[in-house]
mmCIF file with all atom_site columns, C-alpha atoms and ligand atoms in Angstrom:
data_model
loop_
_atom_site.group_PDB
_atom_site.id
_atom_site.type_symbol
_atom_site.label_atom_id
_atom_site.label_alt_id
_atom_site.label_comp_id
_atom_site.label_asym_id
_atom_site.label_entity_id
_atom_site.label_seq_id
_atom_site.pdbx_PDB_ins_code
_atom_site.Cartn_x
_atom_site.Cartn_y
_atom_site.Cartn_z
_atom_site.occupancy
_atom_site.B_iso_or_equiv
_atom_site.pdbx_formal_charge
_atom_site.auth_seq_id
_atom_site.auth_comp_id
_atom_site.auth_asym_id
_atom_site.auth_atom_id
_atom_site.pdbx_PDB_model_num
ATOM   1   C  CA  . UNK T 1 1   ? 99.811  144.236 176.069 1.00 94.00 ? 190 UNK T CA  1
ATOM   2   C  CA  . UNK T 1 2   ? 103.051 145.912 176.596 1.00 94.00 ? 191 UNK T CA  1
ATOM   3   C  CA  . UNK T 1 3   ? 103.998 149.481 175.328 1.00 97.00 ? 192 UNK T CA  1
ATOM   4   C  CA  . UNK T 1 4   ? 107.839 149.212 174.109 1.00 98.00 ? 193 UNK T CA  1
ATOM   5   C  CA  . UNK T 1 5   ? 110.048 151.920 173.152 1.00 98.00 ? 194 UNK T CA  1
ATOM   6   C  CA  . UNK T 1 6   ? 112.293 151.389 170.210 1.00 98.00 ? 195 UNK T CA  1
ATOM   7   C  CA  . UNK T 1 7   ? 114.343 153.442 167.712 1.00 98.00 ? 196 UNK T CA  1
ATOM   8   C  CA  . UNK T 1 8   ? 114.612 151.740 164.177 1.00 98.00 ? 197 UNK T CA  1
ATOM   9   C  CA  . UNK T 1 9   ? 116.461 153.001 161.752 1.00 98.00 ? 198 UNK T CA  1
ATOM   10  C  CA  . UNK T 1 10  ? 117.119 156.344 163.572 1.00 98.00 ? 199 UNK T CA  1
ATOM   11  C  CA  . UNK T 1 11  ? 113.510 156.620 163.893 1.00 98.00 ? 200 UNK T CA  1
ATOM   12  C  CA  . UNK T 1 12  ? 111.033 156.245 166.957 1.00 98.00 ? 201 UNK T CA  1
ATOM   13  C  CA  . UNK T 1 13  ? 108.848 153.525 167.672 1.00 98.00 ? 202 UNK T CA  1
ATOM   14  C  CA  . UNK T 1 14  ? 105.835 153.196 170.459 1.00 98.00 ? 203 UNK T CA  1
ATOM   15  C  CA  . UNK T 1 15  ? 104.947 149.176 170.177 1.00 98.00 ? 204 UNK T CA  1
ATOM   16  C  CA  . UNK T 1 16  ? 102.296 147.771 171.764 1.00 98.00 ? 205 UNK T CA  1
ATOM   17  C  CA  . UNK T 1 17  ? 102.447 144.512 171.665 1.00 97.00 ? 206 UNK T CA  1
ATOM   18  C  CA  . UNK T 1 18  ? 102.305 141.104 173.505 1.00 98.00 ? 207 UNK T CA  1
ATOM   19  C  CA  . UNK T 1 19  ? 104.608 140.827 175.364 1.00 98.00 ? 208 UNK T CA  1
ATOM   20  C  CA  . UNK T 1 20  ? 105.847 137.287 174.016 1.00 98.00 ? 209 UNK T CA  1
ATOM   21  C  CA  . UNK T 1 21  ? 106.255 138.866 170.431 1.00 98.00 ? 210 UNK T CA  1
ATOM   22  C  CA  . UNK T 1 22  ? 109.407 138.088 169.207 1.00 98.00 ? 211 UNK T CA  1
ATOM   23  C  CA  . UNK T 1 23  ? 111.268 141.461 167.818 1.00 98.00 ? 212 UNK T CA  1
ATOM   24  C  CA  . UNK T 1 24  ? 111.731 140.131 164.562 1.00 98.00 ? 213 UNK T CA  1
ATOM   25  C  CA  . UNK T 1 25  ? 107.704 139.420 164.581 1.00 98.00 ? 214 UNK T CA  1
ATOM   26  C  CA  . UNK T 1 26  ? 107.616 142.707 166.049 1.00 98.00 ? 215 UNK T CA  1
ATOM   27  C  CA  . UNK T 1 27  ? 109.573 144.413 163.077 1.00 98.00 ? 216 UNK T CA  1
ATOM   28  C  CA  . UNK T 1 28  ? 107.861 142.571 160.314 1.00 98.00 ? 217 UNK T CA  1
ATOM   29  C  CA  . UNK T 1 29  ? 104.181 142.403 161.254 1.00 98.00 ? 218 UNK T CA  1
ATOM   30  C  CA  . UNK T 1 30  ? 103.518 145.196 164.001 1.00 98.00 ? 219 UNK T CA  1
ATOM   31  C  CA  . UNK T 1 31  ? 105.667 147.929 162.346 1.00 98.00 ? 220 UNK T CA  1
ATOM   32  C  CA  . UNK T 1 32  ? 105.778 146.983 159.030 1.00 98.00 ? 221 UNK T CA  1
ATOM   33  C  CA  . UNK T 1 33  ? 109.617 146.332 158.142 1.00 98.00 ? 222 UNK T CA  1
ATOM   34  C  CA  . UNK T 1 34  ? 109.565 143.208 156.222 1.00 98.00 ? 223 UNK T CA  1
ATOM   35  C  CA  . UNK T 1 35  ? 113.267 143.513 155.301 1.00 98.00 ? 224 UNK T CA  1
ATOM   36  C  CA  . UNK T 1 36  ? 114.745 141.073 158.714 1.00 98.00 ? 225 UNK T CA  1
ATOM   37  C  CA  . UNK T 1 37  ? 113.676 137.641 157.118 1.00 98.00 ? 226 UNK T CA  1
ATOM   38  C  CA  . UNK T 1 38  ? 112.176 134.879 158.999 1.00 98.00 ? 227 UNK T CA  1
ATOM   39  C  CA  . UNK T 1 39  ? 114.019 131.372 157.759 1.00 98.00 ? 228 UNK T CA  1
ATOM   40  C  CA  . UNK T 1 40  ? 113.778 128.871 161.031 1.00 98.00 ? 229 UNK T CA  1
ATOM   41  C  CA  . UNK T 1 41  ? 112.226 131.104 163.913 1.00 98.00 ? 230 UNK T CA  1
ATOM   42  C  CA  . UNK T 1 42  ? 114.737 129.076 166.059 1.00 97.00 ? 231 UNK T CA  1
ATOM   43  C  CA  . UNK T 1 43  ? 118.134 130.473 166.073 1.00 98.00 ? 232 UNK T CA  1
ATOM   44  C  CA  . UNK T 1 44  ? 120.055 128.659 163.154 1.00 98.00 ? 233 UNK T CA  1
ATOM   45  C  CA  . UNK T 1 45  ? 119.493 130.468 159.813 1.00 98.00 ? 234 UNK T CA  1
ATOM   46  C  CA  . UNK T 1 46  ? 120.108 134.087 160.891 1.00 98.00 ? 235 UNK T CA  1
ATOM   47  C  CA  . UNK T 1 47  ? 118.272 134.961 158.203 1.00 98.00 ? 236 UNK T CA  1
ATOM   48  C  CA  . UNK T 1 48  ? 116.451 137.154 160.789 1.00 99.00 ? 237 UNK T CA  1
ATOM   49  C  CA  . UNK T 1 49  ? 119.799 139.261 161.645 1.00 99.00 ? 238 UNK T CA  1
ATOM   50  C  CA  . UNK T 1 50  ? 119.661 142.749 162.896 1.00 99.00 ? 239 UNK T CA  1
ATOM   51  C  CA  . UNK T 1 51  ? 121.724 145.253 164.632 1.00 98.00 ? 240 UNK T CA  1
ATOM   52  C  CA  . UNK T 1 52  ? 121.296 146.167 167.970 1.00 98.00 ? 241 UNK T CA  1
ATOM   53  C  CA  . UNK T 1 53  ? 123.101 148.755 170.025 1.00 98.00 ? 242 UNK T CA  1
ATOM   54  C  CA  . UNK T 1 54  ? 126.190 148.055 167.456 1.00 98.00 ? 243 UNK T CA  1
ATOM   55  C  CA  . UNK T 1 55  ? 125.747 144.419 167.444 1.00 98.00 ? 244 UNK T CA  1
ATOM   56  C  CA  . UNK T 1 56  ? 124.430 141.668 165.295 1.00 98.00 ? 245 UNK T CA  1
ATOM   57  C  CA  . UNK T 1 57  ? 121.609 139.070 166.757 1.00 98.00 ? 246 UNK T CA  1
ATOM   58  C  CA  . UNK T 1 58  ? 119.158 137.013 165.865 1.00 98.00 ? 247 UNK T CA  1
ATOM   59  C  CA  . UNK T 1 59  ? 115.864 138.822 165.558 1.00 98.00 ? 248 UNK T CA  1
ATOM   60  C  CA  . UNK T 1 60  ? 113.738 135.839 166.119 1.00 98.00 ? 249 UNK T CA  1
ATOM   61  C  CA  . UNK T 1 61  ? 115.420 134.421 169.667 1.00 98.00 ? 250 UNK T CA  1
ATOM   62  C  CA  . UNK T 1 62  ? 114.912 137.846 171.896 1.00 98.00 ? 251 UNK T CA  1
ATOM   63  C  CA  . UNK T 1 63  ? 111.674 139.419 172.613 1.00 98.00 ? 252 UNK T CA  1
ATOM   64  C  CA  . UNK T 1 64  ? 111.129 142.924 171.566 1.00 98.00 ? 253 UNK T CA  1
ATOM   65  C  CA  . UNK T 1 65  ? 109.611 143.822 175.082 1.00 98.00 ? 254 UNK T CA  1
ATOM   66  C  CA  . UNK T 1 66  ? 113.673 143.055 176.076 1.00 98.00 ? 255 UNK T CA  1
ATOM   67  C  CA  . UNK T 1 67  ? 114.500 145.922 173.989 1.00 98.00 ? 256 UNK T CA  1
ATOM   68  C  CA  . UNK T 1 68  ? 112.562 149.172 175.555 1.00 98.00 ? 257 UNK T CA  1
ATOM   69  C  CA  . UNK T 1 69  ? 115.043 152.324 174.609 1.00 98.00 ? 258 UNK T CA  1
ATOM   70  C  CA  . UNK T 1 70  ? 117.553 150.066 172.166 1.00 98.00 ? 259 UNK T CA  1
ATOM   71  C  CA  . UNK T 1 71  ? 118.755 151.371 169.002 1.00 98.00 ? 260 UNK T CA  1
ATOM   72  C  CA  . UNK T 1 72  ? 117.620 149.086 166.272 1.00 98.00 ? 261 UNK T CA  1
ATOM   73  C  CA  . UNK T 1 73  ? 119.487 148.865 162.402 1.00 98.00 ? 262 UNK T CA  1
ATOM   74  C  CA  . UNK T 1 74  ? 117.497 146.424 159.886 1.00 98.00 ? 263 UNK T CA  1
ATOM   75  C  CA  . UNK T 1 75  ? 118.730 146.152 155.857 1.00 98.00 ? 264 UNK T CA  1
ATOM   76  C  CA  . UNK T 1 76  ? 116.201 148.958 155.224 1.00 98.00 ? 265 UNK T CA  1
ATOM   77  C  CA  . UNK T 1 77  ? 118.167 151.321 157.757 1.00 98.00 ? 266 UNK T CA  1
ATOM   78  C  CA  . UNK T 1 78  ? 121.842 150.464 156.437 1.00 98.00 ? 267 UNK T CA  1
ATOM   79  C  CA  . UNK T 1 79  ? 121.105 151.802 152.900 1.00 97.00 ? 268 UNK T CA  1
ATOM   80  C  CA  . UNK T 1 80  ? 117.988 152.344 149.974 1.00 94.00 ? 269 UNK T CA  1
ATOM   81  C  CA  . UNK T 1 81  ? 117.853 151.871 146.074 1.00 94.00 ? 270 UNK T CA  1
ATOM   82  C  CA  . UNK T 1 82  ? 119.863 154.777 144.664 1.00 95.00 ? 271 UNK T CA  1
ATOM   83  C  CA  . UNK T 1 83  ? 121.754 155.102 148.417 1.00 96.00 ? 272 UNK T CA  1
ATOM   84  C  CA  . UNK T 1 84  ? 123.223 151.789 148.766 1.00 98.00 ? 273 UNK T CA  1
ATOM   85  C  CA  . UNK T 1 85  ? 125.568 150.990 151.670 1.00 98.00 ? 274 UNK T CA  1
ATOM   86  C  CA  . UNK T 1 86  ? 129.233 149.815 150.606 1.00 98.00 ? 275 UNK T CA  1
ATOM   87  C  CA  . UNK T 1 87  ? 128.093 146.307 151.817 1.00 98.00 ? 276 UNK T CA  1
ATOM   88  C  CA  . UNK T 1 88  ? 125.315 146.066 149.475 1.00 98.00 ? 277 UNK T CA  1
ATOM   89  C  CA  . UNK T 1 89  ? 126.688 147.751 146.596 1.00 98.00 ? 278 UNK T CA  1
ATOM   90  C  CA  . UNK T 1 90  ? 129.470 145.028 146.950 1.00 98.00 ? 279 UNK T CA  1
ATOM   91  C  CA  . UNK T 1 91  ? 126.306 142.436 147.412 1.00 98.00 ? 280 UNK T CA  1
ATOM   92  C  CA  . UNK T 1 92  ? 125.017 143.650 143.841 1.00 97.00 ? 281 UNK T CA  1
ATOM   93  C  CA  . UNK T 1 93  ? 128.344 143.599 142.367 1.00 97.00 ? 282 UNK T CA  1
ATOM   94  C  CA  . UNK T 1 94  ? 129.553 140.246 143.102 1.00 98.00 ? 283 UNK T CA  1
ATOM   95  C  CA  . UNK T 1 95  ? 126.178 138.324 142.458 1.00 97.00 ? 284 UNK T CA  1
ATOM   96  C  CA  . UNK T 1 96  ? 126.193 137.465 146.375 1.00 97.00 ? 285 UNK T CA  1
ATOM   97  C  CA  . UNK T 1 97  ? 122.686 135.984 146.417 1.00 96.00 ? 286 UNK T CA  1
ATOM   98  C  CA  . UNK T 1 98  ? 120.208 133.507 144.248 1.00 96.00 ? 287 UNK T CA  1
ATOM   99  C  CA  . UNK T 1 99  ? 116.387 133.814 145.794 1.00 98.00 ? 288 UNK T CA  1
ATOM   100 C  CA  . UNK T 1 100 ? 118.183 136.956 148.218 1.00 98.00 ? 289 UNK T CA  1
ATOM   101 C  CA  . UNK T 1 101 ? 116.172 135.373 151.155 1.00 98.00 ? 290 UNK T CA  1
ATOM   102 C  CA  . UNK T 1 102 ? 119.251 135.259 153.202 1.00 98.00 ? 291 UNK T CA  1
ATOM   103 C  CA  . UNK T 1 103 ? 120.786 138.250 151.961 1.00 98.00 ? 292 UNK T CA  1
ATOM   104 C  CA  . UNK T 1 104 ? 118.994 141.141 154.826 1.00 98.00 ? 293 UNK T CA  1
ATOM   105 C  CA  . UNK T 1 105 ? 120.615 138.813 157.476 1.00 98.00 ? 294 UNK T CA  1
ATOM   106 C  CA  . UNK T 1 106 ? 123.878 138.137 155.926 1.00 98.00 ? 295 UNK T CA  1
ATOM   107 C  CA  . UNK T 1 107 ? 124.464 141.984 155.310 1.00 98.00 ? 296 UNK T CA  1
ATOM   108 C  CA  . UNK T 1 108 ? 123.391 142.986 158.412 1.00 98.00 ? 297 UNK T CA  1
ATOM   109 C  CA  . UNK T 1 109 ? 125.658 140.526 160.281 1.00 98.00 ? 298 UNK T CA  1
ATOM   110 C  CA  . UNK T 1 110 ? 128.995 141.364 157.605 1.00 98.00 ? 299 UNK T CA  1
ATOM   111 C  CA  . UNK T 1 111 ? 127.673 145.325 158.160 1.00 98.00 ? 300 UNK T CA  1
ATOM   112 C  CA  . UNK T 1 112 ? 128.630 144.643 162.329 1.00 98.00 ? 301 UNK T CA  1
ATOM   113 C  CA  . UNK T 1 113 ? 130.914 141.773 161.482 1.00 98.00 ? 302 UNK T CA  1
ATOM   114 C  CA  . UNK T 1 114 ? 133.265 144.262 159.992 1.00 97.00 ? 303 UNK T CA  1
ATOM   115 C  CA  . UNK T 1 115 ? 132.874 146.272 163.031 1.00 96.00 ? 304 UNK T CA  1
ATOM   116 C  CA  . UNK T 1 116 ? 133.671 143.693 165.347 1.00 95.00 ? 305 UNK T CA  1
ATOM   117 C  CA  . UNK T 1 117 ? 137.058 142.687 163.369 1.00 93.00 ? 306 UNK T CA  1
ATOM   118 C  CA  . UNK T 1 118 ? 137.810 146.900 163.143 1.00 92.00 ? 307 UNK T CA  1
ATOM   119 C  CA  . UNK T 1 119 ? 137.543 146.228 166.683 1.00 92.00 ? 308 UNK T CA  1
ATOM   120 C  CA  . UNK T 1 120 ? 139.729 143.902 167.008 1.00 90.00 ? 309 UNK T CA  1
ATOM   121 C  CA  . UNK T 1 121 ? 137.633 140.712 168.150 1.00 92.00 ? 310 UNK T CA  1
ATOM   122 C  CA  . UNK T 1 122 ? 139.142 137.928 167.298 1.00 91.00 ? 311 UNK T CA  1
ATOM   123 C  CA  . UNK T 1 123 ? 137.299 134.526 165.799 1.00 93.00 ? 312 UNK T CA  1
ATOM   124 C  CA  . UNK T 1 124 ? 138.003 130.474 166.433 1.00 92.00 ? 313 UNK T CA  1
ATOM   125 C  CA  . UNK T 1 125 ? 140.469 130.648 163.384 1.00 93.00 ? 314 UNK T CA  1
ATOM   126 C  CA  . UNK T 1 126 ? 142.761 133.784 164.691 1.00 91.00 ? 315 UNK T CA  1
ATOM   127 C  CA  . UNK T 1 127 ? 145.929 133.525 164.914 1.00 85.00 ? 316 UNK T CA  1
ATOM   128 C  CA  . UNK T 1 128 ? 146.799 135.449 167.616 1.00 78.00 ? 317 UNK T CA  1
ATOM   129 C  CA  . UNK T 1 129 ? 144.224 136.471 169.909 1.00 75.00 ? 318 UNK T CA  1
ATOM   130 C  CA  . UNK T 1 130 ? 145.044 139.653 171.483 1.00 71.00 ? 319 UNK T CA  1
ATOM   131 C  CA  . UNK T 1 131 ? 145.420 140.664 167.799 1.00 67.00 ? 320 UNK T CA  1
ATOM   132 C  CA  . UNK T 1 132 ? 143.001 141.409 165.325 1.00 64.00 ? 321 UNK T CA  1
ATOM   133 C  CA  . UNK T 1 133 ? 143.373 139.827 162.320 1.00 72.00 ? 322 UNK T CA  1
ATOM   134 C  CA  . UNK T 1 134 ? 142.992 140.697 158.625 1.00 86.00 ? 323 UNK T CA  1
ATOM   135 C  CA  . UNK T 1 135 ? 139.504 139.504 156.953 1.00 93.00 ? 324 UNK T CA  1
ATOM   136 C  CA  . UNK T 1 136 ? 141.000 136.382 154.859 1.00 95.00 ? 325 UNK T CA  1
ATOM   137 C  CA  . UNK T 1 137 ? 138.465 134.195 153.059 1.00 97.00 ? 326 UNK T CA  1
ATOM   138 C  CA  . UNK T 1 138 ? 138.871 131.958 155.871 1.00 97.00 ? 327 UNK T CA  1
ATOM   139 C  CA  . UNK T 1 139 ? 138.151 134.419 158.396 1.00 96.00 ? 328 UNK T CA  1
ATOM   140 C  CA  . UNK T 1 140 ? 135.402 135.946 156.580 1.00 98.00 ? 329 UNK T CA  1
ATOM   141 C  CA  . UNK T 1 141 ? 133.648 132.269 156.829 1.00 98.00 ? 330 UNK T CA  1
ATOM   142 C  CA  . UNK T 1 142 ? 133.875 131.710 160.232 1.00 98.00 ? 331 UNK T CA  1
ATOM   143 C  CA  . UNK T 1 143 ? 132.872 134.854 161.504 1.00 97.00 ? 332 UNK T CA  1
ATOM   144 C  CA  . UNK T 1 144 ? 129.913 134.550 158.679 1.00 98.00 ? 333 UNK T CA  1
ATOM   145 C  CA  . UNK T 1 145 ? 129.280 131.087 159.682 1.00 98.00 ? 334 UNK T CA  1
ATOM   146 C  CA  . UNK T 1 146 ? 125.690 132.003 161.862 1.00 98.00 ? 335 UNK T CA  1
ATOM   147 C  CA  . UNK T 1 147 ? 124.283 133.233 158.706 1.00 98.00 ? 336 UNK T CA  1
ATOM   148 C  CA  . UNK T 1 148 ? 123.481 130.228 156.339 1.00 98.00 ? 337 UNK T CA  1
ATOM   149 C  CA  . UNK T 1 149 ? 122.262 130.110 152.767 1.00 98.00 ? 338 UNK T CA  1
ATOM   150 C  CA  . UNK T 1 150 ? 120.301 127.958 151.123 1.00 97.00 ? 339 UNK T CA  1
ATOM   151 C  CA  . UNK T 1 151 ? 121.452 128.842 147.852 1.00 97.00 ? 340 UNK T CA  1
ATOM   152 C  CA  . UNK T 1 152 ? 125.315 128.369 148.308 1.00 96.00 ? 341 UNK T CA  1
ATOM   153 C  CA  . UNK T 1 153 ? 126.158 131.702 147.064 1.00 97.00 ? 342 UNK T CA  1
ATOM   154 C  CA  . UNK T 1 154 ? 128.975 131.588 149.632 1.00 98.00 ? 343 UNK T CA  1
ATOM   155 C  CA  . UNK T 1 155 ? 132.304 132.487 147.160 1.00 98.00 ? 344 UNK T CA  1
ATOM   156 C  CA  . UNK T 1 156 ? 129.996 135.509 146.205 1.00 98.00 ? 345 UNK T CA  1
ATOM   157 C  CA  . UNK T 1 157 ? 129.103 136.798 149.452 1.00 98.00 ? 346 UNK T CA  1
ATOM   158 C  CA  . UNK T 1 158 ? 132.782 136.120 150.481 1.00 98.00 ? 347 UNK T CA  1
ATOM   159 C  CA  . UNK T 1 159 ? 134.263 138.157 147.467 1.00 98.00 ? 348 UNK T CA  1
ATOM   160 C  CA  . UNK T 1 160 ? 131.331 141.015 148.537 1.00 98.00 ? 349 UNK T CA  1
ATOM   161 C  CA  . UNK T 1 161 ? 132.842 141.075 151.892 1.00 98.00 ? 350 UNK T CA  1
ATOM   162 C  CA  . UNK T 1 162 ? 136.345 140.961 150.821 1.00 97.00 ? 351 UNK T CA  1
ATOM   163 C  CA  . UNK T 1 163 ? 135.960 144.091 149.119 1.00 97.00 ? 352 UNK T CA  1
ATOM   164 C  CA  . UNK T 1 164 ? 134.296 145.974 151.604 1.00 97.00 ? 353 UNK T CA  1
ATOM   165 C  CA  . UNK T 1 165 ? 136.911 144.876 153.899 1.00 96.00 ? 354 UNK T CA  1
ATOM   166 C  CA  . UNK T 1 166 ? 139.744 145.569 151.581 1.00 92.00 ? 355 UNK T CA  1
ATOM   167 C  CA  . UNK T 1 167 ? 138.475 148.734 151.320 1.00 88.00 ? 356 UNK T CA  1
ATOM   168 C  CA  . UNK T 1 168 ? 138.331 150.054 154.501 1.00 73.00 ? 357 UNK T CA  1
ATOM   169 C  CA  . UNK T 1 169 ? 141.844 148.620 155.425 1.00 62.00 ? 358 UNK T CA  1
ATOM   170 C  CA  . UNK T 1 170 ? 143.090 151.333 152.059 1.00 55.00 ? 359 UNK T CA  1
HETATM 171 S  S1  . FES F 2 .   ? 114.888 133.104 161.594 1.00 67.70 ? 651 FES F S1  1
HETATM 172 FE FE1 . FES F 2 .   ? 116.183 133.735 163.207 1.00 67.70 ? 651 FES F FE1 1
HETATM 173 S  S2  . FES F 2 .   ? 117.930 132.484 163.027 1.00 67.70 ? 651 FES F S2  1
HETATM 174 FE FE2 . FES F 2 .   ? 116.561 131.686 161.524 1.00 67.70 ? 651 FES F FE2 1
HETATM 175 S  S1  . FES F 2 .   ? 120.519 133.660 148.265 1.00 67.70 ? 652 FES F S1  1
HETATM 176 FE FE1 . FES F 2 .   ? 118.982 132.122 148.551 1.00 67.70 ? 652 FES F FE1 1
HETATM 177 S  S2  . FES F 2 .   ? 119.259 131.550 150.612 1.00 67.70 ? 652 FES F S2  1
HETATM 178 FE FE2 . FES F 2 .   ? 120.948 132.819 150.243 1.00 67.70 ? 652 FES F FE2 1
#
């Protein structure tokens, strides 16, 4: 066993754990937060999305014994019923999910995505690279494209992000 030091959602963690536990396993079954979804387990759903240190990644392809002293975000840390963040307001407004399995991943990756284009990170369908670029549908996609559903509820989630975006460009 391993003792890991982790602060989720602004709060502290002690794990003790295995030290092959993945830290999505680690989130869901050794602390409880059953938000970060498991789809695949393998790195193509990103269903299992989180946001660490300011950046999305996939939950289920790092260990959480990799993450002593890292600040962790998951869905339940970005907002709660009656506190929603913009992102999931937007989610609930624009009917961006069916069964909502992939929906903790996809907000936590648009939730850093948004960050990253703020930023100024450019994606494969930029324009101009030193540049960053305003969140068109077809930007949204691409930089969305780790996060799949199975539902299709893509022109929803799109619109959802849209807005946010839109928004914070006002
Ligand atoms: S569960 Fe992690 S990418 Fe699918
Ligand atoms: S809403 Fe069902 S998988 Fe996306």
């Amino acid at each position: 066993m391993q003792q890991t030091n982790l602060t989720i959602n602004g709060q502290e963690h002690a794990l003790d754990a295995d030290p092959r536990t993945t830290l999505l396993d680690a989130l869901r079954n050794h602390i409880g937060l059953t938000g970060s979804k498991k789809g695949c387990d393998h790195g193509q759903c990103g269903a299992c999305t989180v946001i660490v240190n300011g950046r999305r990644i996939n939950s289920c392809l790092t260990l959480a014994c990799m993450h002593d002293g890292d600040e962790i975000t998951t869905v339940e840390g970005l907002g709660q019923p009656g506190n929603l963040s913009p992102l999931q307001s937007a989610f609930v407004a624009h009917d961006g999910y069916q069964c909502g399995y992939c929906t903790p991943g996809q907000i936590c990756s648009a939730t850093a995505m948004l960050q990253e284009a703020k930023d100024g990170w450019p994606s494969n369908v930029s324009d101009d690279l030193a540049k960053g670029q305003k969140l068109t549908d077809e930007e949204i996609s691409e930089r969305m494209s780790g996060n799949i559903c199975r539902c299709a509820a893509y022109p929803n989630i799109v619109d959802a992000i849209r807005e946010v975006a839109e928004g914070a460009e006002a």
